[in-house]
PDB file of C-alpha atoms and ligand atoms in Angstrom:
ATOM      1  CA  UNK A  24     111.775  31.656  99.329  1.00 95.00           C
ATOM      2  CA  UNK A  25     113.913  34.335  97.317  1.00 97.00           C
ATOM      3  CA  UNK A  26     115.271  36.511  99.514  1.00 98.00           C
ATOM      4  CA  UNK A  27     117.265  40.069  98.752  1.00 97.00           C
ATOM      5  CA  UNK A  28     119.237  41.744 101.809  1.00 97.00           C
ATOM      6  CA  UNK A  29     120.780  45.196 101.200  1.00 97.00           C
ATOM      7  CA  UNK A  30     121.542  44.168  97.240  1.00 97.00           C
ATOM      8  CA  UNK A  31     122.923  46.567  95.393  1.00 97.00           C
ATOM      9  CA  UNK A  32     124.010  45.270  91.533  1.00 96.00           C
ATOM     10  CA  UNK A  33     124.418  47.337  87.996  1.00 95.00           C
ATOM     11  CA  UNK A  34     126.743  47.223  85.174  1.00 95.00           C
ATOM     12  CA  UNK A  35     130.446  47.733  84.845  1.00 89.00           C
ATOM     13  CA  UNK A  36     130.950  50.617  87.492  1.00 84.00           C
ATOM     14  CA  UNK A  37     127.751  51.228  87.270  1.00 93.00           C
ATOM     15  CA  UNK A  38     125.691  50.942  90.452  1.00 95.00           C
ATOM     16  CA  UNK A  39     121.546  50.252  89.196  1.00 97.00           C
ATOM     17  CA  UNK A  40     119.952  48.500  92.089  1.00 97.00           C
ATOM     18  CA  UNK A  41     120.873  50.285  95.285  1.00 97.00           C
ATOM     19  CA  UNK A  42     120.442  48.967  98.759  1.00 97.00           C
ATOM     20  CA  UNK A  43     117.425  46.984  98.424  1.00 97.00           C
ATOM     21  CA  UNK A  44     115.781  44.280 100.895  1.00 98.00           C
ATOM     22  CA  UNK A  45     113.247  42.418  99.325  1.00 97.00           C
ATOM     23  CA  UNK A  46     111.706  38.428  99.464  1.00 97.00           C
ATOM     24  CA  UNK A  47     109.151  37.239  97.343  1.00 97.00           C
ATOM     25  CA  UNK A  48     106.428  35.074  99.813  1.00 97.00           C
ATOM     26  CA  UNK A  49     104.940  31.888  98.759  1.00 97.00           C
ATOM     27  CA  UNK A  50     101.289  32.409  97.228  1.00 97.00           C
ATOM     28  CA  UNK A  51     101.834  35.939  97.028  1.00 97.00           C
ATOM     29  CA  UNK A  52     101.946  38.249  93.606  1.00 98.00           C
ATOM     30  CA  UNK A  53     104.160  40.724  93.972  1.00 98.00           C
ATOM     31  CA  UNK A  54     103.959  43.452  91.621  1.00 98.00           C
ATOM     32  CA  UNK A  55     107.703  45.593  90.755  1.00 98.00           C
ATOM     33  CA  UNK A  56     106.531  49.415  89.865  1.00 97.00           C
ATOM     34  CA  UNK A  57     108.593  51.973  88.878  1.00 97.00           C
ATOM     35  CA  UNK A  58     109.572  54.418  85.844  1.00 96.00           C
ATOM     36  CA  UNK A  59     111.790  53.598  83.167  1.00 94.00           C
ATOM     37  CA  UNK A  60     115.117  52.872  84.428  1.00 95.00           C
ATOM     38  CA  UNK A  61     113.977  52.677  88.204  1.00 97.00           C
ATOM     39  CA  UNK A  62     115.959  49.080  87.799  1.00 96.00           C
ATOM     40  CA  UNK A  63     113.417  46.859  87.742  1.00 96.00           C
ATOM     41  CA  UNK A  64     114.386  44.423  85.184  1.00 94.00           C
ATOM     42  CA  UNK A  65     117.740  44.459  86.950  1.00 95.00           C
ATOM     43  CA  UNK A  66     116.152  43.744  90.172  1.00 97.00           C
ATOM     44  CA  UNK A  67     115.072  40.806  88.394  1.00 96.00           C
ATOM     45  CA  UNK A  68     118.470  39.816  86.664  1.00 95.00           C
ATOM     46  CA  UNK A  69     120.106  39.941  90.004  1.00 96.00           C
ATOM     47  CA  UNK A  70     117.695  37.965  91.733  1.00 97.00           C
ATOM     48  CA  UNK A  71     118.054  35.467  89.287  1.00 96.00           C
ATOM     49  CA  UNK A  72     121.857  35.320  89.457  1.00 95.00           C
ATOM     50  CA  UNK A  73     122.287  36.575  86.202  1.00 94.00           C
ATOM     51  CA  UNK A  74     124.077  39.492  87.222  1.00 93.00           C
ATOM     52  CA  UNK A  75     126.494  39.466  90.246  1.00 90.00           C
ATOM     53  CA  UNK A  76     125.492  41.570  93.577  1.00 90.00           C
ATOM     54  CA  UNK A  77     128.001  44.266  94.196  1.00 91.00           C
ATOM     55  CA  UNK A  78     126.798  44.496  97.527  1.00 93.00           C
ATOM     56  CA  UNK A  79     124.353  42.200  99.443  1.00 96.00           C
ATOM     57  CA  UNK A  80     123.326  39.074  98.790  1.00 96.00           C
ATOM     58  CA  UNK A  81     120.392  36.980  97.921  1.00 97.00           C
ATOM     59  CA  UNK A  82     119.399  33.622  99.094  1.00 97.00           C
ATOM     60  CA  UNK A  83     117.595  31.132  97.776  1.00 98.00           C
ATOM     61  CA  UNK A  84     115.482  29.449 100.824  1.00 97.00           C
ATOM     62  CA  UNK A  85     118.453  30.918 103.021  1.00 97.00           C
ATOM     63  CA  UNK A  86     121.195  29.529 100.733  1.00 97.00           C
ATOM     64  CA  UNK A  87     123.551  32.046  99.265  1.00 96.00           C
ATOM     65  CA  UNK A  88     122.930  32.284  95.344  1.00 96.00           C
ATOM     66  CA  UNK A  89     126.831  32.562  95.122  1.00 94.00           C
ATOM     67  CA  UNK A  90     126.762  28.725  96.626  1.00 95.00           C
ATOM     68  CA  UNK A  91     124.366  27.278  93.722  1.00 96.00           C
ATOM     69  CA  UNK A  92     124.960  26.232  90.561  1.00 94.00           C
ATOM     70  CA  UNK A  93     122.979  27.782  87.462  1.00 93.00           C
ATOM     71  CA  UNK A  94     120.827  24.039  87.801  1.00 94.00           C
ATOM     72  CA  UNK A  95     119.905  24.692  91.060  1.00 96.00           C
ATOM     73  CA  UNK A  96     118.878  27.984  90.107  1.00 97.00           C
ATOM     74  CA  UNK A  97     117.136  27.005  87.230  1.00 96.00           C
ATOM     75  CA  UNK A  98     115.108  24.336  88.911  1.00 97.00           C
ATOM     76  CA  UNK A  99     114.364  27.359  91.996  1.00 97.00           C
ATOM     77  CA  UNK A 100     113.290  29.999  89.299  1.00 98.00           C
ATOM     78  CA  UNK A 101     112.373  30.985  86.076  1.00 96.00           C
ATOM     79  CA  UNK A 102     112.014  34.164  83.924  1.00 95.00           C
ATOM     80  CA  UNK A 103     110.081  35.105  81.693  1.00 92.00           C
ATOM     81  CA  UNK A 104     112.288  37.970  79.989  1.00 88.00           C
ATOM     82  CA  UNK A 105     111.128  41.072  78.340  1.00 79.00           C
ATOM     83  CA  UNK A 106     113.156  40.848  75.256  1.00 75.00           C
ATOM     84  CA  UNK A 107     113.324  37.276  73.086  1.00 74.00           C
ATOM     85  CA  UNK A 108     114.447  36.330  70.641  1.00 72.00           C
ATOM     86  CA  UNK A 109     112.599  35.000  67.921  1.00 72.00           C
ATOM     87  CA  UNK A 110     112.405  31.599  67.864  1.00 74.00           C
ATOM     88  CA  UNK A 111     112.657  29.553  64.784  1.00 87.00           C
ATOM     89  CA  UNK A 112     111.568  26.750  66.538  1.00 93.00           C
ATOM     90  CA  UNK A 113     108.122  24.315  67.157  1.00 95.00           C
ATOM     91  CA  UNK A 114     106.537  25.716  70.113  1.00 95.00           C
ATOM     92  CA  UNK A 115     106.415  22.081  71.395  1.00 95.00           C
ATOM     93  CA  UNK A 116     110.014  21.712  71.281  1.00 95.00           C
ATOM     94  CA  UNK A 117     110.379  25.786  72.597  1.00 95.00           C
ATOM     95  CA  UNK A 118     108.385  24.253  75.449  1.00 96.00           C
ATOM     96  CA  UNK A 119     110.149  21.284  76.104  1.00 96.00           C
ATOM     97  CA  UNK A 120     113.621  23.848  76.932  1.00 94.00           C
ATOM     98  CA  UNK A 121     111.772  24.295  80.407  1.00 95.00           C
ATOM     99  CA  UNK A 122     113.452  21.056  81.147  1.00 95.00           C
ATOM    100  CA  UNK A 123     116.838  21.802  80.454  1.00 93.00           C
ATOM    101  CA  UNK A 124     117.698  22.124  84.047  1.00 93.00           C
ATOM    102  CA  UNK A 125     116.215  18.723  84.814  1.00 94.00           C
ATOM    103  CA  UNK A 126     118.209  16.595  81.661  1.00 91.00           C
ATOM    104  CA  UNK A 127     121.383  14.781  82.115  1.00 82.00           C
ATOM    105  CA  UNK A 128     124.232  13.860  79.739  1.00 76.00           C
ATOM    106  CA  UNK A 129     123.446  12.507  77.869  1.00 75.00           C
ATOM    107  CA  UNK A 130     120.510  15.737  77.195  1.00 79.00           C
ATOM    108  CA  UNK A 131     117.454  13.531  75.940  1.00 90.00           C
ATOM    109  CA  UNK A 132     113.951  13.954  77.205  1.00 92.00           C
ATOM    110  CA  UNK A 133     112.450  11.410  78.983  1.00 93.00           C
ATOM    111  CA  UNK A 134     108.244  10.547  78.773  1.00 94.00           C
ATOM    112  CA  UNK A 135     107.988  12.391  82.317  1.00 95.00           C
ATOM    113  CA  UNK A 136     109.480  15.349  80.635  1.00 95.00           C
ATOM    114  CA  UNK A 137     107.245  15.111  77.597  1.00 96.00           C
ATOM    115  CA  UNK A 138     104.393  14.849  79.659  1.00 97.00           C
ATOM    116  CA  UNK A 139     105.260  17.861  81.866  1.00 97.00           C
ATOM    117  CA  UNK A 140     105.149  19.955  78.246  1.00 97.00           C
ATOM    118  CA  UNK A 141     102.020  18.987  77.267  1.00 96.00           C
ATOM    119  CA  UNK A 142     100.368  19.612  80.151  1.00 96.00           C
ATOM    120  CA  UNK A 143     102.193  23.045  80.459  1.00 96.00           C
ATOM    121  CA  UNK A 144     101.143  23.629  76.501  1.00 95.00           C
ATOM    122  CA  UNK A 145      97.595  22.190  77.608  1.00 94.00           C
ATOM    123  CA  UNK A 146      97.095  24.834  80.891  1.00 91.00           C
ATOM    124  CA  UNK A 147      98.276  27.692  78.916  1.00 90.00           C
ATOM    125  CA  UNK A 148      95.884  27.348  75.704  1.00 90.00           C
ATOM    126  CA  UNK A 149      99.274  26.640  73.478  1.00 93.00           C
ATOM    127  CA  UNK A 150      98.815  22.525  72.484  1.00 95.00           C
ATOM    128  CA  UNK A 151      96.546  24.094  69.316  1.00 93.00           C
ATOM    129  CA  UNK A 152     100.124  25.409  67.865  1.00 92.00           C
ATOM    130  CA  UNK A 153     101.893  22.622  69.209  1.00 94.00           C
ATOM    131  CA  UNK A 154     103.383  22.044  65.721  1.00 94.00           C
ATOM    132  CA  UNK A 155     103.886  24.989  64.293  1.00 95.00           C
ATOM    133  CA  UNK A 156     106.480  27.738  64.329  1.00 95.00           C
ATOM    134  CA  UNK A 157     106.772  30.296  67.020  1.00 93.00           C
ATOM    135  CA  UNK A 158     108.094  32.935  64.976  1.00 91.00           C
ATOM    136  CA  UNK A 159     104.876  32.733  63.264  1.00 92.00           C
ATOM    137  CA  UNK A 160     102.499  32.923  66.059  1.00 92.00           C
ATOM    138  CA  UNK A 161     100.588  36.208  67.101  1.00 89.00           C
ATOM    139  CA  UNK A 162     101.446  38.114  69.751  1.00 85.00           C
ATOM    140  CA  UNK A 163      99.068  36.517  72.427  1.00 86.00           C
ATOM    141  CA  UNK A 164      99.776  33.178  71.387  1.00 90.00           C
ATOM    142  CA  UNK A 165     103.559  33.319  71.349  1.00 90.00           C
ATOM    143  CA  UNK A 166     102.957  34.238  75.129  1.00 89.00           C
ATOM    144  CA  UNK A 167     101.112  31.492  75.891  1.00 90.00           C
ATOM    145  CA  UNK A 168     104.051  29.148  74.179  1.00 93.00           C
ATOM    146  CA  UNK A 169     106.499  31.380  76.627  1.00 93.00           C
ATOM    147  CA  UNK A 170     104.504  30.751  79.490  1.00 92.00           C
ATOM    148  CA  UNK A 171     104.094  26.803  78.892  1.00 95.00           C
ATOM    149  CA  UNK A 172     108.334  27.122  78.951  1.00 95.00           C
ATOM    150  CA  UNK A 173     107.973  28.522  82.164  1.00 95.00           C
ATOM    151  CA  UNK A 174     105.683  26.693  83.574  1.00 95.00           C
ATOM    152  CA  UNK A 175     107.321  22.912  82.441  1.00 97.00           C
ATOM    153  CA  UNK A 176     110.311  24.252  84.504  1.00 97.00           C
ATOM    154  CA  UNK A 177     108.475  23.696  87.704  1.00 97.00           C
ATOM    155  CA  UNK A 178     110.032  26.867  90.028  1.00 97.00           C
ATOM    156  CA  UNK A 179     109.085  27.340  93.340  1.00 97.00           C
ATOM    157  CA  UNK A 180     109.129  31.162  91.893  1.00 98.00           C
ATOM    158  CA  UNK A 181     108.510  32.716  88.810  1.00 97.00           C
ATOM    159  CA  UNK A 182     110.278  36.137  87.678  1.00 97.00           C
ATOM    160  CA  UNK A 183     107.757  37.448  84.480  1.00 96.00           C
ATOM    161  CA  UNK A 184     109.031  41.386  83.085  1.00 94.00           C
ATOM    162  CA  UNK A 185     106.523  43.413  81.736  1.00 92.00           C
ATOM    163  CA  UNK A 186     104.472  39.992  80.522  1.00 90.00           C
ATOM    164  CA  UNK A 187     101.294  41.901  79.470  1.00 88.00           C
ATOM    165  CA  UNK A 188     103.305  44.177  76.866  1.00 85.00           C
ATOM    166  CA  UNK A 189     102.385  43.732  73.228  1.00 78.00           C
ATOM    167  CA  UNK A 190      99.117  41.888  75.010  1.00 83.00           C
ATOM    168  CA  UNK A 191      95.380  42.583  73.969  1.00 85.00           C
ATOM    169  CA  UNK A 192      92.959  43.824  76.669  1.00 88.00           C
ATOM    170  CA  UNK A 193      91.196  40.227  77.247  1.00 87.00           C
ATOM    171  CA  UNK A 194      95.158  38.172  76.868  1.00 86.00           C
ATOM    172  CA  UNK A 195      96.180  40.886  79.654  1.00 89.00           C
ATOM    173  CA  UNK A 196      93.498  39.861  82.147  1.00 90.00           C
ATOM    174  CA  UNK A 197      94.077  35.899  81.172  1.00 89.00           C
ATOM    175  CA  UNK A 198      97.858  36.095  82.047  1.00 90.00           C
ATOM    176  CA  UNK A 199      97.293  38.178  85.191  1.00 93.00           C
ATOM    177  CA  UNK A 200      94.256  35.613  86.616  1.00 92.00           C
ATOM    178  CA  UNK A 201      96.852  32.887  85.009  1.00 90.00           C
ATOM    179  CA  UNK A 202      99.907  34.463  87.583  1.00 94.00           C
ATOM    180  CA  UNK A 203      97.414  34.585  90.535  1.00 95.00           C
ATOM    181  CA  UNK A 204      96.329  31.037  90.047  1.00 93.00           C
ATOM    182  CA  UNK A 205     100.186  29.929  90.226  1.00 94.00           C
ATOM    183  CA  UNK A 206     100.478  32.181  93.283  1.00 96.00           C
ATOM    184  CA  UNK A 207      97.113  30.191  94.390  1.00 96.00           C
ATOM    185  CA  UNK A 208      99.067  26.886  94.434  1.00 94.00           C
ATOM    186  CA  UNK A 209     101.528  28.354  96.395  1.00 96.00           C
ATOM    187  CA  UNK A 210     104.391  29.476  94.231  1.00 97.00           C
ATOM    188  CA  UNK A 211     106.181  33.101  94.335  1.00 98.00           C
ATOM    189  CA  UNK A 212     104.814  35.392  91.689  1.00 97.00           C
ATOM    190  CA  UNK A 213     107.111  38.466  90.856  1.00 97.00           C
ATOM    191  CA  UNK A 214     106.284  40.751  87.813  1.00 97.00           C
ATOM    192  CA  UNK A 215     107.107  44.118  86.088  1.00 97.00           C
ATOM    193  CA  UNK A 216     104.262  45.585  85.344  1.00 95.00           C
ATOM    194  CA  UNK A 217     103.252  49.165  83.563  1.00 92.00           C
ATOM    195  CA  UNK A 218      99.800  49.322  84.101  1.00 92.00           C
ATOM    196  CA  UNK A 219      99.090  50.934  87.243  1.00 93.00           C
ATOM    197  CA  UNK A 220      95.330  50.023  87.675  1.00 91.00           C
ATOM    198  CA  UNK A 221      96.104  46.628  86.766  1.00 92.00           C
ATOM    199  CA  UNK A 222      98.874  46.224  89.191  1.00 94.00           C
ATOM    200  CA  UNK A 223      96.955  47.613  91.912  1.00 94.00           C
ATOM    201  CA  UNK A 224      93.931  45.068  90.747  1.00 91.00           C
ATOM    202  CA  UNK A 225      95.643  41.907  90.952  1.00 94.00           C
ATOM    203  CA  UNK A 226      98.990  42.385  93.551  1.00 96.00           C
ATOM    204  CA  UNK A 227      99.414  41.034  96.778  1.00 97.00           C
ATOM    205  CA  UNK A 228     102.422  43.350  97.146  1.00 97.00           C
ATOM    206  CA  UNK A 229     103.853  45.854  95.071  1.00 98.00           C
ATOM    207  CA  UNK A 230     107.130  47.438  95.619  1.00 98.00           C
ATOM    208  CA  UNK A 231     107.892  50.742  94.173  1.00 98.00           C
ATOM    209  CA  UNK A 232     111.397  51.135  92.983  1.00 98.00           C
ATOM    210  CA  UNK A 233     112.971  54.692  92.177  1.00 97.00           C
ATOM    211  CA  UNK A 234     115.877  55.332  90.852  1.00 97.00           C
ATOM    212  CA  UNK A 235     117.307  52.008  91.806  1.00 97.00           C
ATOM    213  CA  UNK A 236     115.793  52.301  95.801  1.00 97.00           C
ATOM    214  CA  UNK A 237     112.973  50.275  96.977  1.00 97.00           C
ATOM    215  CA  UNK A 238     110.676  53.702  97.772  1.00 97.00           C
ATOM    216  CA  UNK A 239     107.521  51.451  99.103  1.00 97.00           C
ATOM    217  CA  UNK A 240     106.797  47.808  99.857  1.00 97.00           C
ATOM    218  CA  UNK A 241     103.291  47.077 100.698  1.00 97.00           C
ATOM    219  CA  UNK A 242      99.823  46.269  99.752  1.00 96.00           C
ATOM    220  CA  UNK A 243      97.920  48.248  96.717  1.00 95.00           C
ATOM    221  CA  UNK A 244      95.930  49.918  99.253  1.00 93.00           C
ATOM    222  CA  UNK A 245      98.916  50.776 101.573  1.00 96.00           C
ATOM    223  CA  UNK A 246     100.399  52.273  98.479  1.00 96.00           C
ATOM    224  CA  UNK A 247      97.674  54.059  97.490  1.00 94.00           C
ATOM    225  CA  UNK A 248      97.231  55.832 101.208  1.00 93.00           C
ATOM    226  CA  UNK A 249     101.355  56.534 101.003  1.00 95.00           C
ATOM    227  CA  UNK A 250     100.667  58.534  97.637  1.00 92.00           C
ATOM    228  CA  UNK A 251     104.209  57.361  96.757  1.00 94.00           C
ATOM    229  CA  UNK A 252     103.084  56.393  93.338  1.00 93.00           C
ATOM    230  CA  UNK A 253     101.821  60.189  92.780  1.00 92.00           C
ATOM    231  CA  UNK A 254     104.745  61.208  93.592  1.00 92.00           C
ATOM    232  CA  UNK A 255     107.357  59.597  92.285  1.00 94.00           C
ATOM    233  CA  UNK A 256     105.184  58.792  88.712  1.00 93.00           C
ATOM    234  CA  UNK A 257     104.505  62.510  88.639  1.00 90.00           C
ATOM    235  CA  UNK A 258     101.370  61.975  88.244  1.00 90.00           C
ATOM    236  CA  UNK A 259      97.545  62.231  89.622  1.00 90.00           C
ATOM    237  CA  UNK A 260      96.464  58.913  90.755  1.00 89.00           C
ATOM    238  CA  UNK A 261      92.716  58.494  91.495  1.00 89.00           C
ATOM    239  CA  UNK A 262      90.454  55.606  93.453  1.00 89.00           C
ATOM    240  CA  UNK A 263      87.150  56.091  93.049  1.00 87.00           C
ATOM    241  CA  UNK A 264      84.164  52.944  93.939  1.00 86.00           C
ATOM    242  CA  UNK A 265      82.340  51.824  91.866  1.00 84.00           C
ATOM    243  CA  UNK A 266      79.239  48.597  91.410  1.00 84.00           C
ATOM    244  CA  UNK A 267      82.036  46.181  90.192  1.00 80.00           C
ATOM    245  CA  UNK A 268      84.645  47.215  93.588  1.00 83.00           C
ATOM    246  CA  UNK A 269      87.937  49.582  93.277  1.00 85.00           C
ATOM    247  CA  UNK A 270      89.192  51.086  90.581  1.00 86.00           C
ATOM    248  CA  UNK A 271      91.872  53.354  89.893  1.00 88.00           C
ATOM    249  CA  UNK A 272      92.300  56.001  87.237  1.00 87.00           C
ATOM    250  CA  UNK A 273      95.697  58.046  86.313  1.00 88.00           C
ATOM    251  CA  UNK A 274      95.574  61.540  84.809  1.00 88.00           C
ATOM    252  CA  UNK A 275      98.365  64.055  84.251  1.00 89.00           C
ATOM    253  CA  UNK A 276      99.205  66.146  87.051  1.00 83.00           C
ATOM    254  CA  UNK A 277      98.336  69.846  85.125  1.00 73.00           C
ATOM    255  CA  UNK A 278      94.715  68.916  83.977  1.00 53.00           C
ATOM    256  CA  UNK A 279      94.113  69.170  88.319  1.00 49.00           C
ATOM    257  CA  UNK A 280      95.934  72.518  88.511  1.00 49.00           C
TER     258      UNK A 280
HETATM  259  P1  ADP B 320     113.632  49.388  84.369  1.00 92.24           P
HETATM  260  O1  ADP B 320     113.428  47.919  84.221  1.00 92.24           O
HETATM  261  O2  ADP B 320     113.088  49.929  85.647  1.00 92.24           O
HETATM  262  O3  ADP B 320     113.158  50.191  83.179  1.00 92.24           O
HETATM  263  P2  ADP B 320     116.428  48.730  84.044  1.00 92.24           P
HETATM  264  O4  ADP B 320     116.773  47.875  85.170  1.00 92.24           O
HETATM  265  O5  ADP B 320     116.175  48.112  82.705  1.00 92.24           O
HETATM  266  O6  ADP B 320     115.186  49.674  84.469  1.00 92.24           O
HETATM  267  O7  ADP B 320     117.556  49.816  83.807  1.00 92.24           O
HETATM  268  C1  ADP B 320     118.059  50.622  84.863  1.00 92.24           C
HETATM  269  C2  ADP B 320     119.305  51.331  84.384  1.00 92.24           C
HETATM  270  O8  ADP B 320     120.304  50.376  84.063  1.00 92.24           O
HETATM  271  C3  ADP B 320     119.092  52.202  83.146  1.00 92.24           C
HETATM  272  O9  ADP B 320     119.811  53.395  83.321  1.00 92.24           O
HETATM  273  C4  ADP B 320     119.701  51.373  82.048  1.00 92.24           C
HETATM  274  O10 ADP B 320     120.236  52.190  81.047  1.00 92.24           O
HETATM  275  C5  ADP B 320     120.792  50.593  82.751  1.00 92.24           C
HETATM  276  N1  ADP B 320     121.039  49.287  82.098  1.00 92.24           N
HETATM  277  C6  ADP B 320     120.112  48.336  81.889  1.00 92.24           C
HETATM  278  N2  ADP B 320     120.671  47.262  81.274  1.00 92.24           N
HETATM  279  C7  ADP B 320     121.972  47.564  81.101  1.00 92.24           C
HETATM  280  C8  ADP B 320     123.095  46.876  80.524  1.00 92.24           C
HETATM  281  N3  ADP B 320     122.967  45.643  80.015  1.00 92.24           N
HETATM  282  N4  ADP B 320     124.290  47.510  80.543  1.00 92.24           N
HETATM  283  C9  ADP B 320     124.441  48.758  81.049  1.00 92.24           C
HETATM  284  N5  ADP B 320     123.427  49.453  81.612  1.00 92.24           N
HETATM  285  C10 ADP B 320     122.211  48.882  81.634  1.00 92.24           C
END
């Protein structure tokens, strides 16, 4: 398990992530919620090693991060990153760099990693572009490609940043029941995630960062009762219950006043 105690991390002089204790359970989704520039994605980064903690550490099932390796890492946990590049590249062979961490010198894929790929490509609904260039794919199925990366890197957890933007309604709800099946099988789940209703559908956990402070860690309904996310969104957040269970609704604050 991924484990943050009293991290604090940022750019340059610049402290982003302030003071936060955090771990990321086995089978558990755990939602990151926050305005822009609350330091989510940072959150991420530094839980991933990618930037150094200025104060704080993390641990890796109780192993310092400073003490591993970026192989270790890799073969621990994978992102999926907001921002990537575009790839002019086969999605098979964009898949296949989920095994980077796994390939020694000299780098050549064996059968087993092959094999991992395509049934990575298979789960996520990408072997129909298989061949073809990801660059060229629609949104929704360049994310499935991305996802079939992640997945053939076989992490205990799995870091995804705002994975439903640029989504359609129906690939939205696919990824999200795709994260909670990976959760179901007993890996670590951590997104970033805009949509309030849907985070508050499908976490285990969310934890509510403002600026750069962990302001709540609990469960959607724990979160809801706090009315932390009213307050620190700025905004009116509703529950109401209806045939098909919960659902939430947001609204600006003025149309109540
Ligand atoms: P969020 O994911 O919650 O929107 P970020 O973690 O991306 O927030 O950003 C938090 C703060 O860190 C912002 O003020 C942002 O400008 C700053 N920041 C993010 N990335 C960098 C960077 N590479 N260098 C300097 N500052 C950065």
């Amino acid at each position: 398990m991924i484990e943050l105690k009293n991290l604090s991390a940022g750019y340059g002089g610049k402290t982003v992530v302030k003071d936060v204790s955090l771990c990321f359970p086995a089978g558990q989704v755990t939602v990151l919620l926050g305005p822009n520039g609350s330091g989510k994605s940072t959150l991420l980064k530094a839980s991933l090693g990618l930037i150094p903690a200025g104060k704080g550490q993390v641990f890796y099932d109780g192993i310092p991060i400073e003490r591993m390796n970026r192989r270790q890492v890799a073969k621990a946990a994978a992102l999926l990153a907001q921002n990537r590049p575009e790839a002019e590249i086969e999605a098979e062979r964009l898949v296949l760099h989920g095994r980077f961490p796994y390939l020694s010198y000299p780098r050549q894929y064996t059968e087993t990693d092959r094999q991992i790929a395509k049934q990575a490509m298979e789960r996520t609904g990408a072997s129909a572009y298989a061949g073809q260039l990801v660059s060229r794919l629609s949104g929704g199925q360049k994310q499935s490609v991305y996802l079939a990366m992640l997945l053939a890197q076989q992490t205990q957890t799995v870091f995804l940043d705002e994975p439903t933007a640029f989504l359609d309604i129906r690939h939205q709800l696919e990824l999200m029941g795709w994260v909670k099946q990976l959760a179901g099988e007993g890996r670590a789940a951590a997104m970033v995630l805009h949509d309030l209703p849907l985070a508050m559908e499908y976490a285990d956990r969310i934890a509510l960062m403002e600026a750069g402070r962990l302001a709540f860690l609990g469960t959607p309904e724990a979160l809801y009762e706090s009315g932390k996310l009213e307050s620190v969104f700025g905004i009116r957040f509703t529950r109401f219950v209806g045939e098909a269970g919960v659902h939430y609704v947001c609204s600006p604050k003025e149309e109540t006043q």
